[in-house]
Structures are given as C-alpha cells and as structure tokens.
Amino acid sequence: MAPPQGQMRPGRQLAVLGFIFVVLYLLVFFAGGASGSFKDRLEPKLGLDLIGGTRMTLQATNSVDGKPPTAQNLEEARQIIENRVNGLGVAEAEVVTEGNRNIVISLPGENRNLDEVGSAAELRFRKVLKAADGSGTAAAPPAATAAPGSVTPSGAPSATPSGSGGQGGMAPAPSASATPTPSASASAAAPSASASAEPVPASIEEQRKAVEQKVGAAAWQAASGLQAPADLSADPSLGDKLKPFSTLSPQEVAVLPAQMQFNVPTIGCAQLDKRPPASISDPKQQVVSCEDGASKYLLDQAKVLGTDVDDANAVLDQTNAWVVSLDFTGDGQGKWTALTREAFTNEGQACDATALGQDGKCRVAVVLDNEIVSSPEIQGVLTGNSQITGNFTQKDASALAGQLRYGALPVTFEPQESQNVTATLGASHLRAGLLAAGIGMLLVIIYAFFYYRLLGSVIFLSLILSALLVFGALVVLGRQIGFTLTLAGIAGMIVSLGVAADSFVIYFERLKDEIREGRSPRSAVPRAWVRARRTIISANAITLLSAVVLYVVSVGTVKGFAFALGLATVLDLVVVFLFRHPIMTMFARTRAFLSPRVSGLGRALPARSQQTQPRNPRAKEA
C-alpha cells in the first residue's frame, strides 16, 4: 500500500546519505593518489600558515604603457614558474595568479629562496667581440671572484663536450695576466656596418634624444666619437666630458647604442646589470653585458638561442663537480656547431685581442637575462652536446637547469613580498584553529541540549555528520584540485557553525508554533518542515551567494575563507534534507517525543493540552 500523500519514508533519505558517505570515504582511502598509512590517507592538504613554509608574491613589471600583461601571458608565466618550482624537487607547491599582475608561490612545509624562479631566463649564446674592465680600459677582464649562492660561476668556468662527439673543448676564460698590448686595443675597429644596420624604432630614437639632452651636447659628441674604450688616465679632460653618463639610470642606459655603452668608461656594470632584460634580448643586435660585475663585454649577434636547447640537467661530471648538461634540438645542434666553428677559426665578425682566451681563441658568452653565466674559450668545433661548468653548487646548477629547461617567461617579474612561516608557528596556528572550532561546536551542543533536550541530540548528530562530510571533502579536494586548508578556511568553517545552528532554530521554533496552534507533535513535524524549509533554503542561499561573490572578488587567503564557508554551507544543506528532517520524522513516532521534559518542546505541549480540553464544565466535573 502506498503511503498517504505528503507522508515521507525517512529510510530512503538516510540510505542516500549513507551512500554519499560510503562513496566519499572510498575516494578518501582509495582514489586520487591515496597512499601511505591509514593516518596519512586521512590528512587533508594544509596551507603554509598551518604547517609552515614559504610564500612569495611576484608582480609583472614589463608593461611599458602601464597596462597589465594579458591574461594569456600571465597564465603562461604561471605555468613556467610552476614547472620551475616543481623542477627544484618541491612537493605540493602552489602557484596561482592573483589579480591581473601578481603570481603567488606557496610552498607548504618548505623554507626556500625563490628569487630565481621568477627571472625571465632568456638564454643567448653570443661570441665575445671585445672586453674591457670596469673602468673602461681596453684590457682583458680580471679573474672572476666567487659570490656565494650566485648562479654566475666564478674561478675558471668552461664548457666541455659531453661525450665523444665533440672535437676539443672549451677552455677557461682568460685571467688577468693575459693583458693584450696597447696597440691591440688602440687598433680595435668598430664592428662592421652590416652588423648594426638594423633600423632604430622611433620610440627608442625619442628616448635617445632625451638622454642626449640630459647628458649635454658635449658629452654626447665625445661619446659618439669613441671607436674603442677610452683611457681616462691618458686624457683626464675626456673623463670630465663623459661624467654625465654615470648619472644615467639603467633604463636610460638601455636605449643607448651598444658601441656607446661599451666605449664610454663612465657607464659601468652597476648600470648595465640592472637594465631590463628585454633591452638585450634581440638576437639580431650586438649587445653589451657584464660578467661578475666587473668585466664589460661587447657581444656579437646571438647565433644560438634558448629555444635551441632541448633539455638541461644538473649533473656531476668526472671530477665530481656540478655542471649543467645541455642537449640541443636538431636545428640547434647545427647552429651550435656553426657557432663554435666560427669562434674557433675567428670567422665572421672577428674578435679582437682583448676578447681572446689563454690559447688565443675566441670565446662564446652564455648570456642568461642580463648576466653572463660563463664565457669559455672555444678550443675546437663541438658537434655533440655540451656542458656549462663552473663553480656551481647543486642548488645553483639545478636552478639554472630549470630556467633553461622550461624557457623564458613572457613577462618580467619583480619580487614584492616573501614570507617564511616556521613549522612551529604553523603548528600553533593549527592548534588554535582547531581549538576555536571545537569550542564553538561545544557551545552550540551545550546550548542545544540545555534548550531543546532530546532535539539537541538531532543537532549534535547533524553537526557530527556535517563535520565528517566536510573533512572527507577537504581530503578529496586537496588531492583532486589542490585545495589547501588554511587558517582562514578554518575560520570560514567556524562561521558556518552559526549558519547551521540558525537552521535548527528555525525548524524547531516552527515546530513549536505548529503544536501551539493545536496540532499533534506527529502531524506538526511535516507541516513545520514545509514552512521552515523555504526559510532555511533562503538563509543558506544568501550565505552561499556571499561566499561565491567573496571568492570571485578576493585574493589570497580570503579565497580560502570563502571556499570553506561555501563548502560547509552546501554540505549543511545536504545534512538538513537527508538527515535532520528524516530523523525528526522518526522521532515524532516515539513516546519520548510526546514528553515536554524529554523532547525539548517545552511549554508547547502543555499549551496544546489546555486547548484540546472540553469547554463544557459539566463534562469536566463528570
């Protein structure tokens, strides 16, 4: 026999809820990369504010017109940075875009220096045409000195073939003792016109005119007439004329012709190293770059680019030193062989005596962004894969290999904020968050049992089921979409307790109103549910809508608060429909539900008894 219209079967709703629990916890224990011990499978993904770690914010700075980069470029940069971070061997790194300019890197459980992962990493291989020391004299650069933790190698960097395919090797850069004769520097000719005949963009020409006005006509004319780095000790008056160039900013220096940047002795490496990387990225132009902050080089056009590198790995060589092994693409290998042949035979654009190595051969500079990683001497034509060697640590070699392997960023970033959270502080945050959540739930339960008695058990069980659903969802979402529970997320769940308690109050108080109006407790339950359901749905919908709006317009940890609040609200609705109403229907059929003291309906039941008493006094006496 079918149940009467409007009568529900609570067993069905409870069965659906049980099915949801079974599926959810099967996913927790057996799906989405679940592994390890029983305890490990029950651990949600925690944020760095709970377990410690590092957070860095990078801001795009390459926009000339002040506009932010395109969404496509920002997403491409995010993917490259994520690959670089993962290439460092960091587990569970989170790299997300924030707004239209920022990328936020979060490494829960890791305290690392992330300065290198946001560099542009535009790799160029250029033949060294001329060399000058920091004061601008046309002399071979002094021996490089080590800088701890720097990617730039020092000492005697070299590059050797990684196998038998190469002919000869790349010797170390020349030392300070390899000083050429004065006649060599004096006779250094300017590069051929064909190498610098590219038309100058109108915007660059306008900026050059602004720089010319800033330094003055005399200084500009003196700089334009230099054919080689000027010797200021021989002509002190020339130093006075060229002094205004020392006041130029790196951005202003970047718009000057390469010959002027190299020949003017008052333009130093301090200015050159801080130029925007894009200013020397054009492979068709000759550029000026520095090595170790002291040696200034005039470099030829880039014959081999970073896109010609197929793979780069940090490995140990035969001497147990860390090197970066380069594997070139098919076309890239041909370009690399041609470049080493040109440098070995000094063909094409000739390198002068200041740029020769110890054995009298030309050198090739490995230029990464604005700095020269190494400038080894070419001692043979290399037809096989090669290595960039030097005074690398494992960390330096891995960082450089990651930059080369994953390519150049489409936009330039500058670190804005870096925060390290210790594991001890994170653990204290976690304990505080869990303690606050526990106290909040305990207060709700105490109030529920004190005010609603038997109905308080419904509140207690509902909160327990909601907590289990939320916990399981956190574990699964952490594995599937990388959701990380932060302290802000715990705060969102604590706020959701108030939303859940509010729905209880609405339902139970509506139930009391139905009983006061003369209905029996059993008939009052379904009617109270129908009248309270709309209010409960409306209240939760408003909370959910607020969470969605907050998630869309917010950034950072506020998103975690909004997501946790919305998740807890949705799961609370599941518990309301599949547990709270069915269990109340079952309670309504028990004798305890009819007792004011046990059920928690308070004075509603006595009031109903008085209303249903006979109005005829004689009947009462009888």
mmCIF file of C-alpha atoms in Angstrom, residues 1-338:
data_model
loop_
_atom_site.group_PDB
_atom_site.id
_atom_site.type_symbol
_atom_site.label_atom_id
_atom_site.label_comp_id
_atom_site.label_asym_id
_atom_site.label_seq_id
_atom_site.Cartn_x
_atom_site.Cartn_y
_atom_site.Cartn_z
ATOM 1 C CA MET A 1 0.000 0.000 0.000
ATOM 2 C CA ALA A 2 1.389 3.363 -0.988
ATOM 3 C CA PRO A 3 1.920 5.888 1.781
ATOM 4 C CA PRO A 4 -0.554 8.742 2.047
ATOM 5 C CA GLN A 5 0.165 11.872 0.070
ATOM 6 C CA GLY A 6 2.681 14.073 1.854
ATOM 7 C CA GLN A 7 3.971 11.225 4.030
ATOM 8 C CA MET A 8 7.664 10.563 3.624
ATOM 9 C CA ARG A 9 9.808 7.478 4.066
ATOM 10 C CA PRO A 10 12.799 8.616 6.179
ATOM 11 C CA GLY A 11 14.670 5.403 5.448
ATOM 12 C CA ARG A 12 15.191 6.410 1.842
ATOM 13 C CA GLN A 13 16.791 9.759 2.691
ATOM 14 C CA LEU A 14 19.013 8.126 5.296
ATOM 15 C CA ALA A 15 20.036 5.474 2.770
ATOM 16 C CA VAL A 16 21.012 8.163 0.259
ATOM 17 C CA LEU A 17 23.070 9.904 2.956
ATOM 18 C CA GLY A 18 24.757 6.617 3.808
ATOM 19 C CA PHE A 19 25.565 6.057 0.128
ATOM 20 C CA ILE A 20 27.167 9.521 -0.072
ATOM 21 C CA PHE A 21 29.321 8.719 2.969
ATOM 22 C CA VAL A 22 30.433 5.393 1.502
ATOM 23 C CA VAL A 23 31.394 6.915 -1.851
ATOM 24 C CA LEU A 24 33.162 9.882 -0.246
ATOM 25 C CA TYR A 25 35.307 7.796 2.076
ATOM 26 C CA LEU A 26 36.089 5.265 -0.634
ATOM 27 C CA LEU A 27 37.566 8.214 -2.501
ATOM 28 C CA VAL A 28 39.406 9.265 0.651
ATOM 29 C CA PHE A 29 41.075 5.891 1.142
ATOM 30 C CA PHE A 30 41.500 4.508 -2.380
ATOM 31 C CA ALA A 31 41.341 7.256 -5.037
ATOM 32 C CA GLY A 32 43.179 10.387 -6.125
ATOM 33 C CA GLY A 33 46.711 9.321 -5.202
ATOM 34 C CA ALA A 34 45.785 7.963 -1.764
ATOM 35 C CA SER A 35 48.835 6.179 -0.374
ATOM 36 C CA GLY A 36 50.710 5.560 2.812
ATOM 37 C CA SER A 37 49.369 4.528 6.163
ATOM 38 C CA PHE A 38 45.793 4.823 7.402
ATOM 39 C CA LYS A 39 46.682 8.083 9.123
ATOM 40 C CA ASP A 40 48.385 9.531 6.038
ATOM 41 C CA ARG A 41 45.298 8.914 3.900
ATOM 42 C CA LEU A 42 43.170 10.897 6.320
ATOM 43 C CA GLU A 43 45.359 14.000 6.236
ATOM 44 C CA PRO A 44 43.980 16.988 4.317
ATOM 45 C CA LYS A 45 46.310 19.296 2.433
ATOM 46 C CA LEU A 46 47.297 22.044 4.855
ATOM 47 C CA GLY A 47 48.440 25.543 3.970
ATOM 48 C CA LEU A 48 51.758 27.051 4.942
ATOM 49 C CA ASP A 49 50.172 29.083 7.743
ATOM 50 C CA LEU A 50 49.299 25.766 9.424
ATOM 51 C CA ILE A 51 52.407 23.656 8.739
ATOM 52 C CA GLY A 52 54.954 26.371 7.894
ATOM 53 C CA GLY A 53 56.560 27.162 4.542
ATOM 54 C CA THR A 54 57.343 29.981 2.126
ATOM 55 C CA ARG A 55 55.126 32.398 0.247
ATOM 56 C CA MET A 56 56.377 34.850 -2.389
ATOM 57 C CA THR A 57 54.455 37.363 -4.474
ATOM 58 C CA LEU A 58 55.794 38.318 -7.915
ATOM 59 C CA GLN A 59 54.480 41.390 -9.737
ATOM 60 C CA ALA A 60 54.661 41.921 -13.507
ATOM 61 C CA THR A 61 56.794 44.983 -14.336
ATOM 62 C CA ASN A 62 57.341 44.791 -18.077
ATOM 63 C CA SER A 63 54.403 46.915 -19.213
ATOM 64 C CA VAL A 64 55.820 49.975 -20.979
ATOM 65 C CA ASP A 65 52.455 51.694 -21.228
ATOM 66 C CA GLY A 66 51.466 50.897 -17.655
ATOM 67 C CA LYS A 67 48.877 48.319 -18.667
ATOM 68 C CA PRO A 68 48.920 44.869 -17.055
ATOM 69 C CA PRO A 69 50.006 41.846 -19.110
ATOM 70 C CA THR A 70 47.399 39.860 -20.986
ATOM 71 C CA ALA A 71 45.665 37.011 -19.198
ATOM 72 C CA GLN A 72 47.258 34.567 -21.638
ATOM 73 C CA ASN A 73 50.798 35.808 -20.907
ATOM 74 C CA LEU A 74 50.162 35.769 -17.169
ATOM 75 C CA GLU A 75 48.858 32.191 -17.297
ATOM 76 C CA GLU A 76 51.793 31.105 -19.468
ATOM 77 C CA ALA A 77 54.187 32.661 -16.959
ATOM 78 C CA ARG A 78 52.387 30.893 -14.118
ATOM 79 C CA GLN A 79 52.806 27.520 -15.805
ATOM 80 C CA ILE A 80 56.514 28.100 -16.449
ATOM 81 C CA ILE A 81 57.120 29.207 -12.856
ATOM 82 C CA GLU A 82 55.176 26.184 -11.592
ATOM 83 C CA ASN A 83 57.364 23.892 -13.708
ATOM 84 C CA ARG A 84 60.498 25.586 -12.384
ATOM 85 C CA VAL A 85 59.394 25.204 -8.771
ATOM 86 C CA ASN A 86 58.491 21.556 -9.309
ATOM 87 C CA GLY A 87 61.839 21.075 -11.039
ATOM 88 C CA LEU A 88 63.542 22.015 -7.763
ATOM 89 C CA GLY A 89 62.074 18.864 -6.234
ATOM 90 C CA VAL A 90 59.464 20.719 -4.173
ATOM 91 C CA ALA A 91 56.347 18.692 -3.413
ATOM 92 C CA GLU A 92 52.838 20.180 -3.344
ATOM 93 C CA ALA A 93 53.886 23.647 -4.481
ATOM 94 C CA GLU A 94 51.044 26.038 -5.247
ATOM 95 C CA VAL A 95 51.486 28.700 -7.950
ATOM 96 C CA VAL A 96 48.410 30.841 -8.598
ATOM 97 C CA THR A 97 47.631 34.148 -10.280
ATOM 98 C CA GLU A 98 46.352 36.969 -8.099
ATOM 99 C CA GLY A 99 44.617 39.866 -9.771
ATOM 100 C CA ASN A 100 45.895 40.882 -13.204
ATOM 101 C CA ARG A 101 49.568 41.390 -12.325
ATOM 102 C CA ASN A 102 50.630 39.092 -9.498
ATOM 103 C CA ILE A 103 51.671 35.472 -9.208
ATOM 104 C CA VAL A 104 51.774 33.963 -5.720
ATOM 105 C CA ILE A 105 54.044 30.993 -4.972
ATOM 106 C CA SER A 106 53.285 28.959 -1.847
ATOM 107 C CA LEU A 107 55.427 26.059 -0.638
ATOM 108 C CA PRO A 108 53.814 24.414 2.406
ATOM 109 C CA GLY A 109 56.423 22.754 4.600
ATOM 110 C CA GLU A 110 59.319 24.276 2.618
ATOM 111 C CA ASN A 111 61.565 27.221 3.518
ATOM 112 C CA ARG A 112 63.392 28.162 0.310
ATOM 113 C CA ASN A 113 64.814 31.120 -1.528
ATOM 114 C CA LEU A 114 62.580 31.606 -4.577
ATOM 115 C CA ASP A 115 64.232 34.675 -6.084
ATOM 116 C CA GLU A 116 65.433 32.803 -9.170
ATOM 117 C CA VAL A 117 62.146 31.169 -10.219
ATOM 118 C CA GLY A 118 60.698 34.499 -11.371
ATOM 119 C CA SER A 119 63.581 35.557 -13.608
ATOM 120 C CA ALA A 120 62.893 35.848 -17.310
ATOM 121 C CA ALA A 121 65.585 33.242 -18.261
ATOM 122 C CA GLU A 122 66.201 34.314 -21.841
ATOM 123 C CA LEU A 123 69.235 32.313 -22.920
ATOM 124 C CA ARG A 124 71.551 33.572 -25.660
ATOM 125 C CA PHE A 125 74.915 32.251 -26.938
ATOM 126 C CA ARG A 126 76.999 35.153 -28.279
ATOM 127 C CA LYS A 127 80.598 35.421 -29.429
ATOM 128 C CA VAL A 128 82.687 37.865 -27.389
ATOM 129 C CA LEU A 129 83.997 40.633 -29.683
ATOM 130 C CA LYS A 130 85.691 42.947 -27.185
ATOM 131 C CA ALA A 131 86.389 43.036 -23.475
ATOM 132 C CA ALA A 132 87.075 45.874 -21.046
ATOM 133 C CA ASP A 133 87.468 46.096 -17.317
ATOM 134 C CA GLY A 134 85.134 48.010 -15.053
ATOM 135 C CA SER A 135 86.937 51.348 -15.557
ATOM 136 C CA GLY A 136 86.572 51.117 -19.330
ATOM 137 C CA THR A 137 90.228 50.464 -20.292
ATOM 138 C CA ALA A 138 90.536 48.058 -23.199
ATOM 139 C CA ALA A 139 92.153 45.276 -21.250
ATOM 140 C CA ALA A 140 91.309 41.680 -20.610
ATOM 141 C CA PRO A 141 88.986 41.273 -17.623
ATOM 142 C CA PRO A 142 90.406 40.227 -14.280
ATOM 143 C CA ALA A 143 89.821 36.791 -12.923
ATOM 144 C CA ALA A 144 86.338 36.332 -11.587
ATOM 145 C CA THR A 145 85.729 36.026 -7.898
ATOM 146 C CA ALA A 146 83.191 33.769 -6.313
ATOM 147 C CA ALA A 147 79.911 35.061 -4.970
ATOM 148 C CA PRO A 148 78.353 32.565 -2.555
ATOM 149 C CA GLY A 149 74.967 31.350 -3.667
ATOM 150 C CA SER A 150 75.188 33.099 -7.043
ATOM 151 C CA VAL A 151 74.133 31.412 -10.256
ATOM 152 C CA THR A 152 77.047 33.092 -12.027
ATOM 153 C CA PRO A 153 80.037 30.731 -11.843
ATOM 154 C CA SER A 154 83.440 32.025 -10.891
ATOM 155 C CA GLY A 155 87.002 30.918 -10.961
ATOM 156 C CA ALA A 156 87.671 29.256 -14.327
ATOM 157 C CA PRO A 157 84.350 28.472 -15.974
ATOM 158 C CA SER A 158 84.428 26.255 -19.028
ATOM 159 C CA ALA A 159 82.205 24.206 -21.233
ATOM 160 C CA THR A 160 83.205 20.783 -22.466
ATOM 161 C CA PRO A 161 81.573 18.325 -24.775
ATOM 162 C CA SER A 162 79.518 15.681 -23.018
ATOM 163 C CA GLY A 163 80.777 12.709 -24.930
ATOM 164 C CA SER A 164 82.993 11.845 -27.810
ATOM 165 C CA GLY A 165 81.014 13.724 -30.391
ATOM 166 C CA GLY A 166 82.861 16.988 -29.845
ATOM 167 C CA GLN A 167 86.261 17.964 -31.107
ATOM 168 C CA GLY A 168 88.309 19.617 -28.451
ATOM 169 C CA GLY A 169 86.861 21.539 -25.553
ATOM 170 C CA MET A 170 86.143 24.988 -24.178
ATOM 171 C CA ALA A 171 88.935 26.350 -22.072
ATOM 172 C CA PRO A 172 88.542 28.679 -19.080
ATOM 173 C CA ALA A 173 88.165 32.406 -19.527
ATOM 174 C CA PRO A 174 91.424 34.347 -19.639
ATOM 175 C CA SER A 175 92.971 35.517 -16.425
ATOM 176 C CA ALA A 176 94.084 38.992 -15.556
ATOM 177 C CA SER A 177 97.603 38.249 -16.676
ATOM 178 C CA ALA A 178 96.503 37.827 -20.282
ATOM 179 C CA THR A 179 96.655 41.549 -20.963
ATOM 180 C CA PRO A 180 96.940 42.475 -24.633
ATOM 181 C CA THR A 181 99.346 45.037 -25.956
ATOM 182 C CA PRO A 182 98.257 48.677 -26.126
ATOM 183 C CA SER A 183 98.426 48.594 -29.878
ATOM 184 C CA ALA A 184 95.841 45.874 -29.938
ATOM 185 C CA SER A 185 93.334 47.954 -28.047
ATOM 186 C CA ALA A 186 94.113 51.068 -29.976
ATOM 187 C CA SER A 187 93.579 49.403 -33.291
ATOM 188 C CA ALA A 188 90.327 47.749 -32.311
ATOM 189 C CA ALA A 189 87.984 48.502 -35.134
ATOM 190 C CA ALA A 190 84.309 49.055 -34.779
ATOM 191 C CA PRO A 191 82.057 46.224 -35.906
ATOM 192 C CA SER A 192 81.029 46.247 -39.491
ATOM 193 C CA ALA A 193 78.082 48.326 -40.510
ATOM 194 C CA SER A 194 76.170 45.276 -41.577
ATOM 195 C CA ALA A 195 76.088 44.043 -38.030
ATOM 196 C CA SER A 196 74.419 47.180 -36.713
ATOM 197 C CA ALA A 197 72.458 48.408 -39.664
ATOM 198 C CA GLU A 198 69.110 47.483 -38.164
ATOM 199 C CA PRO A 199 66.705 50.460 -38.164
ATOM 200 C CA VAL A 200 66.122 52.074 -34.779
ATOM 201 C CA PRO A 201 62.478 52.172 -33.649
ATOM 202 C CA ALA A 202 61.002 55.640 -33.351
ATOM 203 C CA SER A 203 60.289 55.173 -29.629
ATOM 204 C CA ILE A 204 63.955 54.290 -28.944
ATOM 205 C CA GLU A 205 65.141 57.242 -31.026
ATOM 206 C CA GLU A 206 62.994 59.598 -28.964
ATOM 207 C CA GLN A 207 64.381 58.172 -25.734
ATOM 208 C CA ARG A 208 67.933 58.584 -27.036
ATOM 209 C CA LYS A 209 67.254 62.237 -27.777
ATOM 210 C CA ALA A 210 66.007 62.649 -24.206
ATOM 211 C CA VAL A 211 69.231 61.097 -22.901
ATOM 212 C CA GLU A 212 71.284 63.349 -25.209
ATOM 213 C CA GLN A 213 69.596 66.389 -23.728
ATOM 214 C CA LYS A 214 70.218 65.104 -20.216
ATOM 215 C CA VAL A 215 73.971 64.495 -20.620
ATOM 216 C CA GLY A 216 74.552 67.541 -22.832
ATOM 217 C CA ALA A 217 75.770 68.011 -26.387
ATOM 218 C CA ALA A 218 79.480 67.957 -25.447
ATOM 219 C CA ALA A 219 79.238 64.634 -23.627
ATOM 220 C CA TRP A 220 77.116 63.080 -26.360
ATOM 221 C CA GLN A 221 79.508 64.216 -29.100
ATOM 222 C CA ALA A 222 82.527 62.907 -27.197
ATOM 223 C CA ALA A 223 80.856 59.539 -26.637
ATOM 224 C CA SER A 224 79.747 59.251 -30.249
ATOM 225 C CA GLY A 225 83.335 59.762 -31.461
ATOM 226 C CA LEU A 226 84.812 56.869 -29.453
ATOM 227 C CA GLN A 227 85.923 53.893 -31.515
ATOM 228 C CA ALA A 228 87.244 51.931 -28.518
ATOM 229 C CA PRO A 229 87.020 52.157 -24.719
ATOM 230 C CA ALA A 230 88.612 55.439 -23.719
ATOM 231 C CA ASP A 231 91.672 55.537 -21.473
ATOM 232 C CA LEU A 232 90.764 58.233 -18.962
ATOM 233 C CA SER A 233 94.209 58.190 -17.364
ATOM 234 C CA ALA A 234 95.684 59.400 -20.653
ATOM 235 C CA ASP A 235 93.051 62.128 -21.140
ATOM 236 C CA PRO A 236 91.531 63.362 -17.830
ATOM 237 C CA SER A 237 89.529 66.044 -19.616
ATOM 238 C CA LEU A 238 87.662 63.345 -21.511
ATOM 239 C CA GLY A 239 86.586 61.898 -18.189
ATOM 240 C CA ASP A 240 85.027 65.206 -17.215
ATOM 241 C CA LYS A 241 83.118 65.315 -20.500
ATOM 242 C CA LEU A 242 81.807 61.756 -20.107
ATOM 243 C CA LYS A 243 80.968 62.063 -16.411
ATOM 244 C CA PRO A 244 77.231 62.821 -17.019
ATOM 245 C CA PHE A 245 76.795 59.278 -18.347
ATOM 246 C CA SER A 246 77.450 57.943 -14.839
ATOM 247 C CA THR A 247 74.221 59.621 -13.664
ATOM 248 C CA LEU A 248 72.007 57.781 -16.130
ATOM 249 C CA SER A 249 69.533 55.210 -14.853
ATOM 250 C CA PRO A 250 69.719 51.595 -16.103
ATOM 251 C CA GLN A 251 66.615 52.244 -18.214
ATOM 252 C CA GLU A 252 68.288 55.242 -19.844
ATOM 253 C CA VAL A 253 71.498 53.317 -20.475
ATOM 254 C CA ALA A 254 69.478 50.556 -22.125
ATOM 255 C CA VAL A 255 68.400 52.823 -25.022
ATOM 256 C CA LEU A 256 71.973 53.813 -25.938
ATOM 257 C CA PRO A 257 73.735 52.134 -28.891
ATOM 258 C CA ALA A 258 75.764 49.085 -27.925
ATOM 259 C CA GLN A 259 79.010 50.731 -29.085
ATOM 260 C CA MET A 260 78.379 53.707 -26.817
ATOM 261 C CA GLN A 261 77.532 51.505 -23.827
ATOM 262 C CA PHE A 262 80.808 49.654 -24.306
ATOM 263 C CA ASN A 263 83.161 52.516 -25.193
ATOM 264 C CA VAL A 264 82.048 55.072 -22.592
ATOM 265 C CA PRO A 265 84.101 54.245 -19.485
ATOM 266 C CA THR A 266 81.754 56.058 -17.108
ATOM 267 C CA ILE A 267 78.989 53.575 -17.937
ATOM 268 C CA GLY A 268 79.716 50.759 -15.529
ATOM 269 C CA CYS A 269 78.431 47.309 -14.770
ATOM 270 C CA ALA A 270 76.336 48.660 -11.905
ATOM 271 C CA GLN A 271 74.136 50.326 -14.525
ATOM 272 C CA LEU A 272 74.372 47.596 -17.149
ATOM 273 C CA ASP A 273 73.390 44.765 -14.796
ATOM 274 C CA LYS A 274 70.153 46.494 -13.839
ATOM 275 C CA ARG A 275 68.880 47.117 -17.364
ATOM 276 C CA PRO A 276 65.561 45.477 -18.308
ATOM 277 C CA PRO A 277 66.404 42.008 -19.725
ATOM 278 C CA ALA A 278 64.305 42.796 -22.796
ATOM 279 C CA SER A 279 66.766 45.538 -23.762
ATOM 280 C CA ILE A 280 69.430 42.961 -24.748
ATOM 281 C CA SER A 281 67.174 40.093 -25.776
ATOM 282 C CA ASP A 282 67.079 40.886 -29.507
ATOM 283 C CA PRO A 283 69.234 38.154 -31.084
ATOM 284 C CA LYS A 284 69.889 40.264 -34.206
ATOM 285 C CA GLN A 285 71.579 43.079 -32.291
ATOM 286 C CA GLN A 286 75.022 43.349 -30.778
ATOM 287 C CA VAL A 287 74.786 43.964 -27.040
ATOM 288 C CA VAL A 288 76.933 44.786 -24.041
ATOM 289 C CA SER A 289 76.874 42.682 -20.900
ATOM 290 C CA CYS A 290 78.972 42.163 -17.784
ATOM 291 C CA GLU A 291 80.485 39.140 -16.128
ATOM 292 C CA ASP A 292 80.905 39.052 -12.355
ATOM 293 C CA GLY A 293 80.023 42.755 -12.154
ATOM 294 C CA ALA A 294 83.488 43.902 -13.263
ATOM 295 C CA SER A 295 84.199 42.773 -16.826
ATOM 296 C CA LYS A 296 82.350 44.525 -19.650
ATOM 297 C CA TYR A 297 81.955 42.662 -22.948
ATOM 298 C CA LEU A 298 80.764 43.672 -26.387
ATOM 299 C CA LEU A 299 78.898 40.646 -27.717
ATOM 300 C CA ASP A 300 78.002 39.643 -31.249
ATOM 301 C CA GLN A 301 74.568 38.691 -32.513
ATOM 302 C CA ALA A 302 73.075 35.616 -30.843
ATOM 303 C CA LYS A 303 73.611 32.651 -33.170
ATOM 304 C CA VAL A 304 72.127 30.106 -30.723
ATOM 305 C CA LEU A 305 69.033 30.797 -28.594
ATOM 306 C CA GLY A 306 67.437 29.219 -25.571
ATOM 307 C CA THR A 307 64.771 27.716 -27.823
ATOM 308 C CA ASP A 308 67.537 25.681 -29.471
ATOM 309 C CA VAL A 309 68.158 23.898 -26.156
ATOM 310 C CA ASP A 310 66.092 20.723 -25.951
ATOM 311 C CA ASP A 311 66.919 19.812 -22.367
ATOM 312 C CA ALA A 312 69.129 20.939 -19.495
ATOM 313 C CA ASN A 313 70.034 18.943 -16.409
ATOM 314 C CA ALA A 314 72.211 19.424 -13.352
ATOM 315 C CA VAL A 315 74.688 16.531 -13.238
ATOM 316 C CA LEU A 316 78.026 15.618 -11.707
ATOM 317 C CA ASP A 317 80.956 15.477 -14.097
ATOM 318 C CA GLN A 318 84.002 13.212 -13.909
ATOM 319 C CA THR A 319 85.651 15.486 -11.359
ATOM 320 C CA ASN A 320 82.586 15.258 -9.106
ATOM 321 C CA ALA A 321 81.692 18.911 -9.801
ATOM 322 C CA TRP A 322 78.187 20.120 -10.566
ATOM 323 C CA VAL A 323 77.635 21.140 -14.191
ATOM 324 C CA VAL A 324 74.641 21.903 -16.416
ATOM 325 C CA SER A 325 74.408 19.465 -19.307
ATOM 326 C CA LEU A 326 72.831 20.886 -22.486
ATOM 327 C CA ASP A 327 71.055 18.802 -25.107
ATOM 328 C CA PHE A 328 70.312 20.749 -28.281
ATOM 329 C CA THR A 329 67.494 20.235 -30.731
ATOM 330 C CA GLY A 330 68.230 19.031 -34.260
ATOM 331 C CA ASP A 331 68.441 22.541 -35.682
ATOM 332 C CA GLY A 332 70.008 23.834 -32.507
ATOM 333 C CA GLN A 333 72.869 21.354 -32.713
ATOM 334 C CA GLY A 334 73.718 22.598 -36.216
ATOM 335 C CA LYS A 335 73.668 26.216 -35.012
ATOM 336 C CA TRP A 336 75.856 25.343 -32.035
ATOM 337 C CA THR A 337 78.379 23.575 -34.235
ATOM 338 C CA ALA A 338 78.466 26.544 -36.627
#
